[in-house]
Short mmCIF file of C-alpha atoms in Angstrom, two decimals:
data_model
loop_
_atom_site.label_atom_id
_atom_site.label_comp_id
_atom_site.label_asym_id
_atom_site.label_seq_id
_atom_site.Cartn_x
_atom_site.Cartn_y
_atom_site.Cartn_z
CA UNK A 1 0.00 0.00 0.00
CA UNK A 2 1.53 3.50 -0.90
CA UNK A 3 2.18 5.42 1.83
CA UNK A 4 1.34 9.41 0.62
CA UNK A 5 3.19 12.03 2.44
CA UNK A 6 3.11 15.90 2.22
CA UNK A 7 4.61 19.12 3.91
CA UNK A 8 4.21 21.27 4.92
CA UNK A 9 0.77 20.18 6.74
CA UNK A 10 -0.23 24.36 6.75
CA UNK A 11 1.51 27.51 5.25
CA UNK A 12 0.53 30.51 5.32
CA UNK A 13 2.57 33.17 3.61
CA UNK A 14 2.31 36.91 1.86
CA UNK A 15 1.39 38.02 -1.21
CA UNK A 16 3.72 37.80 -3.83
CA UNK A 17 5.71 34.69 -2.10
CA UNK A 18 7.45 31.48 -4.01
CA UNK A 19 5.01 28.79 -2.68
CA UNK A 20 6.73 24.92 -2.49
CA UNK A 21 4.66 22.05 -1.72
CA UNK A 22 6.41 18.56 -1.45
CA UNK A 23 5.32 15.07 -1.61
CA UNK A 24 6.70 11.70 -1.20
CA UNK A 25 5.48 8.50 -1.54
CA UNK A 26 6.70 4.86 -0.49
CA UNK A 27 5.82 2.48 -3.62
CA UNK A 28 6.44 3.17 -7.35
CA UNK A 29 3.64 4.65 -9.07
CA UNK A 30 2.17 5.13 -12.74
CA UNK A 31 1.39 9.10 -12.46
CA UNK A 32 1.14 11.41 -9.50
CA UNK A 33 -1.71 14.16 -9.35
CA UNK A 34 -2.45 17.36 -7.93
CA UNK A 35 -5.08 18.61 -6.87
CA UNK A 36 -6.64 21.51 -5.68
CA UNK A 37 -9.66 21.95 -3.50
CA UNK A 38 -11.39 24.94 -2.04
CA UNK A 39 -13.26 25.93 1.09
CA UNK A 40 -16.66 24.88 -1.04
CA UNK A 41 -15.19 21.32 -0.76
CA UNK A 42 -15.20 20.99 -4.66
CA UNK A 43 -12.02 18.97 -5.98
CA UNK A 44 -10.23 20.59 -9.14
CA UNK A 45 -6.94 18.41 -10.80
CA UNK A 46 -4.27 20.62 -11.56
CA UNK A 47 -1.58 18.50 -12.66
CA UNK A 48 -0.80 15.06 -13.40
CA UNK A 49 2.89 14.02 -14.51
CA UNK A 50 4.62 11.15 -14.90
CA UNK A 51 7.90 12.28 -15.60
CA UNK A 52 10.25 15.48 -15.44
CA UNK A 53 8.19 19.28 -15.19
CA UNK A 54 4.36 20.71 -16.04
CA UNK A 55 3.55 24.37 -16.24
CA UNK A 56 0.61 26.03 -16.26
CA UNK A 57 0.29 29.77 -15.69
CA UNK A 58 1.64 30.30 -12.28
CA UNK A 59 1.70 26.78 -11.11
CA UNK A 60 4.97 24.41 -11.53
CA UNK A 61 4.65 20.73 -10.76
CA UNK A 62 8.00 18.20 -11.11
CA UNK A 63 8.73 14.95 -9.92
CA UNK A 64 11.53 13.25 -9.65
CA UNK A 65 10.65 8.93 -10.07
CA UNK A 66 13.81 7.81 -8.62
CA UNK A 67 13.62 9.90 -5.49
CA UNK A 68 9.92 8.70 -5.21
CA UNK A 69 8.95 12.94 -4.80
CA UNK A 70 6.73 15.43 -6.47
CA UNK A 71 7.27 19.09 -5.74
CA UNK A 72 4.02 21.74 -6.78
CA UNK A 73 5.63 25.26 -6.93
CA UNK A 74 3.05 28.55 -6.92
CA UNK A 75 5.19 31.59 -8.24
CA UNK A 76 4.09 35.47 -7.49
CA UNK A 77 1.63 33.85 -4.77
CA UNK A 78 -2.17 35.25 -4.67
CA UNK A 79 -4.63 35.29 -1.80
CA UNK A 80 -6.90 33.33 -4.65
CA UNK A 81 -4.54 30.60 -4.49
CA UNK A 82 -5.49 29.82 -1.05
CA UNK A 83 -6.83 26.26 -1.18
CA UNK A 84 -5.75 22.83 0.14
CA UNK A 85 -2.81 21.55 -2.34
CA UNK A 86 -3.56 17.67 -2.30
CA UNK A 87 -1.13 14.80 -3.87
CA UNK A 88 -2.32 11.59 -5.01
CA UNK A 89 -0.76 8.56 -6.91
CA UNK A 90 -1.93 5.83 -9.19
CA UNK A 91 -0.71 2.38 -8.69
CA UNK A 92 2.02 0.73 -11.22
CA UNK A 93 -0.15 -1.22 -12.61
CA UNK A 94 -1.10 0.53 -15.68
CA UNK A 95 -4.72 0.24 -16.11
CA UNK A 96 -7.44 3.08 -16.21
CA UNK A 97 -9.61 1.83 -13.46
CA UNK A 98 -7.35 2.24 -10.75
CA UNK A 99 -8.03 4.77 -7.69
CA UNK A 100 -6.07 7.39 -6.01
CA UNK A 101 -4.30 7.35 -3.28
CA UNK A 102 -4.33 10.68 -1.50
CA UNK A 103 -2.27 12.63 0.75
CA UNK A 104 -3.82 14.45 3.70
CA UNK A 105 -3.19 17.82 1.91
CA UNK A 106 -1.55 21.17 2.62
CA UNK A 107 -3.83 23.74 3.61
CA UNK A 108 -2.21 27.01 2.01
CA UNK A 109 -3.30 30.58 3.31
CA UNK A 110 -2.12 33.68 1.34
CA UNK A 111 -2.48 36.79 3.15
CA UNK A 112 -2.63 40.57 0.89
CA UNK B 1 -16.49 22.52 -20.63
CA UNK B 2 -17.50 19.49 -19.91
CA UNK B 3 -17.93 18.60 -16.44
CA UNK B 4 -18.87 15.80 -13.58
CA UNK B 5 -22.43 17.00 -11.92
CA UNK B 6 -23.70 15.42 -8.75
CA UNK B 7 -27.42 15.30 -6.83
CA UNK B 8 -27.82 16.32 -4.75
CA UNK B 9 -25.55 18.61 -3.09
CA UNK B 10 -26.27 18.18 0.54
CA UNK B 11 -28.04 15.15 1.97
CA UNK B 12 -29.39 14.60 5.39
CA UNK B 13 -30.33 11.22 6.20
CA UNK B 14 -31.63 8.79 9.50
CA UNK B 15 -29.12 6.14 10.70
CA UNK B 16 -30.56 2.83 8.72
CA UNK B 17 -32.10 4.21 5.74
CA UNK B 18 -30.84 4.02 2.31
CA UNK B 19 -29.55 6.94 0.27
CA UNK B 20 -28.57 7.09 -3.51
CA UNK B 21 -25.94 10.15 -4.65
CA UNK B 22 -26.04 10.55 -7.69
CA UNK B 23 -23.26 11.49 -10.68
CA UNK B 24 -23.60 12.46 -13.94
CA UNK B 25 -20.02 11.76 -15.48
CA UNK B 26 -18.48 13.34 -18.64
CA UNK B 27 -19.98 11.97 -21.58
CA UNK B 28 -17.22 10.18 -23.44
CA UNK B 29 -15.79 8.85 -20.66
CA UNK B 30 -15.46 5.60 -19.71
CA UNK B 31 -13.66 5.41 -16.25
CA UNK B 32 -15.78 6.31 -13.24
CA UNK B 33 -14.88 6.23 -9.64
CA UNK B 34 -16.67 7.03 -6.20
CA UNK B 35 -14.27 8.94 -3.15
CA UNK B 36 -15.48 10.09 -0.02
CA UNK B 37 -14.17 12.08 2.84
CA UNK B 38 -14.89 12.46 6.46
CA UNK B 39 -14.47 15.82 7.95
CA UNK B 40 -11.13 17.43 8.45
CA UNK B 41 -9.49 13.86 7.11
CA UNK B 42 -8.12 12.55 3.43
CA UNK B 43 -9.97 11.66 0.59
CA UNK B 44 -10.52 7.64 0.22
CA UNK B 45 -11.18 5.55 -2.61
CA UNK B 46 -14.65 3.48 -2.22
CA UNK B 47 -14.63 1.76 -5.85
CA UNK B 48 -13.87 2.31 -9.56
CA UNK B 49 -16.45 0.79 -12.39
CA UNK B 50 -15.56 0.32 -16.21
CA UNK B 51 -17.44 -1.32 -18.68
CA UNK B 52 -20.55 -1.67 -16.69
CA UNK B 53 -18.76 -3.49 -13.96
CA UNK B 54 -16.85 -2.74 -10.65
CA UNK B 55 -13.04 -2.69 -11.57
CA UNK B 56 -11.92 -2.42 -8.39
CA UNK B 57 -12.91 -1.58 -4.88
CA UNK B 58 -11.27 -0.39 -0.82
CA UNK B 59 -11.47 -2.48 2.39
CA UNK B 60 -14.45 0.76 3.10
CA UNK B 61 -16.43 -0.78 0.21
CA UNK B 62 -18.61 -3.51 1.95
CA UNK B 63 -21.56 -4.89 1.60
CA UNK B 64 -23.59 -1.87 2.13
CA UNK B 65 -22.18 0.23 -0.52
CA UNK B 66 -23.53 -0.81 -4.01
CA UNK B 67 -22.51 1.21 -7.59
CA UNK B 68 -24.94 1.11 -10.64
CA UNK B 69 -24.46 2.42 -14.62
CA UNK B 70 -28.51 2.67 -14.68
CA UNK B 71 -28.49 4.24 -17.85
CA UNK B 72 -26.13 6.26 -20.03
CA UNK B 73 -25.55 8.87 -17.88
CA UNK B 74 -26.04 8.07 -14.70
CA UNK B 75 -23.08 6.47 -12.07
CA UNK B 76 -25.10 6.18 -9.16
CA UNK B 77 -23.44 4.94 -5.31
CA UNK B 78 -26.42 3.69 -2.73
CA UNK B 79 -25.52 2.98 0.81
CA UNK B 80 -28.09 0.29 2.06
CA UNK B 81 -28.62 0.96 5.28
CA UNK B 82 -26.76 4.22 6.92
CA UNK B 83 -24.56 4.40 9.38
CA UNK B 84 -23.27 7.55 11.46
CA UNK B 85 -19.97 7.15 10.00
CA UNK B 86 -21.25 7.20 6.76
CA UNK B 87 -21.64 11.18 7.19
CA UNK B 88 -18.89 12.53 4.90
CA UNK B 89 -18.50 14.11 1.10
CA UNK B 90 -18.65 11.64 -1.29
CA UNK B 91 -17.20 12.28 -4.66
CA UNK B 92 -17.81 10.72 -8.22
CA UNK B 93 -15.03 11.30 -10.31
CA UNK B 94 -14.26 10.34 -14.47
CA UNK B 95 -11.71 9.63 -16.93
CA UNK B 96 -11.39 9.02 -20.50
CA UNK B 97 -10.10 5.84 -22.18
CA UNK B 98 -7.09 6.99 -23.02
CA UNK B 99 -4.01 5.06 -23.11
CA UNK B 100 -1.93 8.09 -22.63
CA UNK B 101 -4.11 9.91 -19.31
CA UNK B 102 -5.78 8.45 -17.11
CA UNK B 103 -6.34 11.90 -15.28
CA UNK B 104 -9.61 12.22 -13.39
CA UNK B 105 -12.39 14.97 -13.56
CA UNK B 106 -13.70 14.81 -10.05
CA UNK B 107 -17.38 16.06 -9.49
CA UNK B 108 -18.34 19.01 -6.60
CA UNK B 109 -19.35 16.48 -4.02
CA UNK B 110 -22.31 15.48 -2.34
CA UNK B 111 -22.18 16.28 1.25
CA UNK B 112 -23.63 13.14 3.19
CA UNK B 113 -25.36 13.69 6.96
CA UNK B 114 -26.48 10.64 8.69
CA UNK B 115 -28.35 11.02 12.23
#
């Protein structure tokens, strides 16, 4: 069973900040997601990689396989970003049908 | 965009009786999954279904949690007979069959209250 890790548990930083997320994980994996989800409880994927670096507007997601480690990176931070960052990985086993395993999130705060 | 819908949005339910939430997933997918999460912890995986059977399921999916395809929309979870620690969101989530992403489009939850 893969064990899901993530730090910091909560940040809270200012406007403007470089954000860093990490998250590890015990047991090789097919793809690693993230996720974000807001106050509302609604779920939104951000990322999911396999290999190497994503980018998507302000948001930055690597992960390194051999480390087993996933890093989500928020540049020229906003109070809108203010969510819970989760990480979850799909099983090595290739198929479509498997479920997520999820960490237990990092619950970001952005103050103006 | 497309998106995942769910009904309803909040339920409130008595300990014992049975409760449907129900999904509507993207339309050309053919991967869909059920999640749920108790209050302040992580989300869990209860099942995934493809091809109009249960792919694969979590210790938490017993015999009181049942999934049904009732039509061609529809992805539908019932939990038989309630329990108080059934009160958490459950989320219905979807993916496309494709080879190269498997990423899943995860609906805006129903919130489950059993007392």
């Amino acid at each position: 069973k893969n064990e899901v890790e993530q730090s910091p548990q909560n940040l809270t930083a200012q406007e403007g900040e470089f954000i860093t997320i990490n998250c590890s994980y015990s047991v090789g994996i097919s793809a690693l997601h993230w996720l974000q989800q807001h106050p509302g409880g609604g779920i939104v994927s951000l990322f999911m990689l396999s290999s190497g670096k994503k980018k998507h507007g302000r948001l930055i997601a690597t992960i390194n396989i051999q480390e087993k480690h996933s890093s989500l990176h928020i540049t020229a931070s906003h109070p809108r970003d203010s969510a819970v960052y989760i990480c979850a990985v799909s099983p090595y086993s290739g198929g479509g049908a498997d479920g997520l395993t999820f960490g237990k999130g990092t619950h970001l705060i952005i103050q103006p | 965009e497309p998106e995942v819908t769910q009904t309803p949005s909040h339920q409130v339910t008595q300990m014992g009786q049975e409760v449907i939430l129900r999904c509507v997933p993207i339309s050309n997918h053919l991967y869909f999954y059920w999640y749920r999460q108790i209050l302040g912890q992580k989300v869990e995986f209860l099942v995934s279904f493809y091809n109009n059977e249960i792919s694969e399921k979590s210790e938490i999916f017993d015999d009181q949690f049942s999934v049904e395809r009732p039509d061609g929309s529809n992805f539908t979870l019932k939990i038989r007979s309630t329990k108080l620690e059934d009160s958490a969101m459950y989320f219905c989530a979807s993916s496309a069959a494709d080879l190269l992403s498997y990423e899943q489009y995860f609906g805006p939850g129903t919130r489950l209250t059993v007392t």
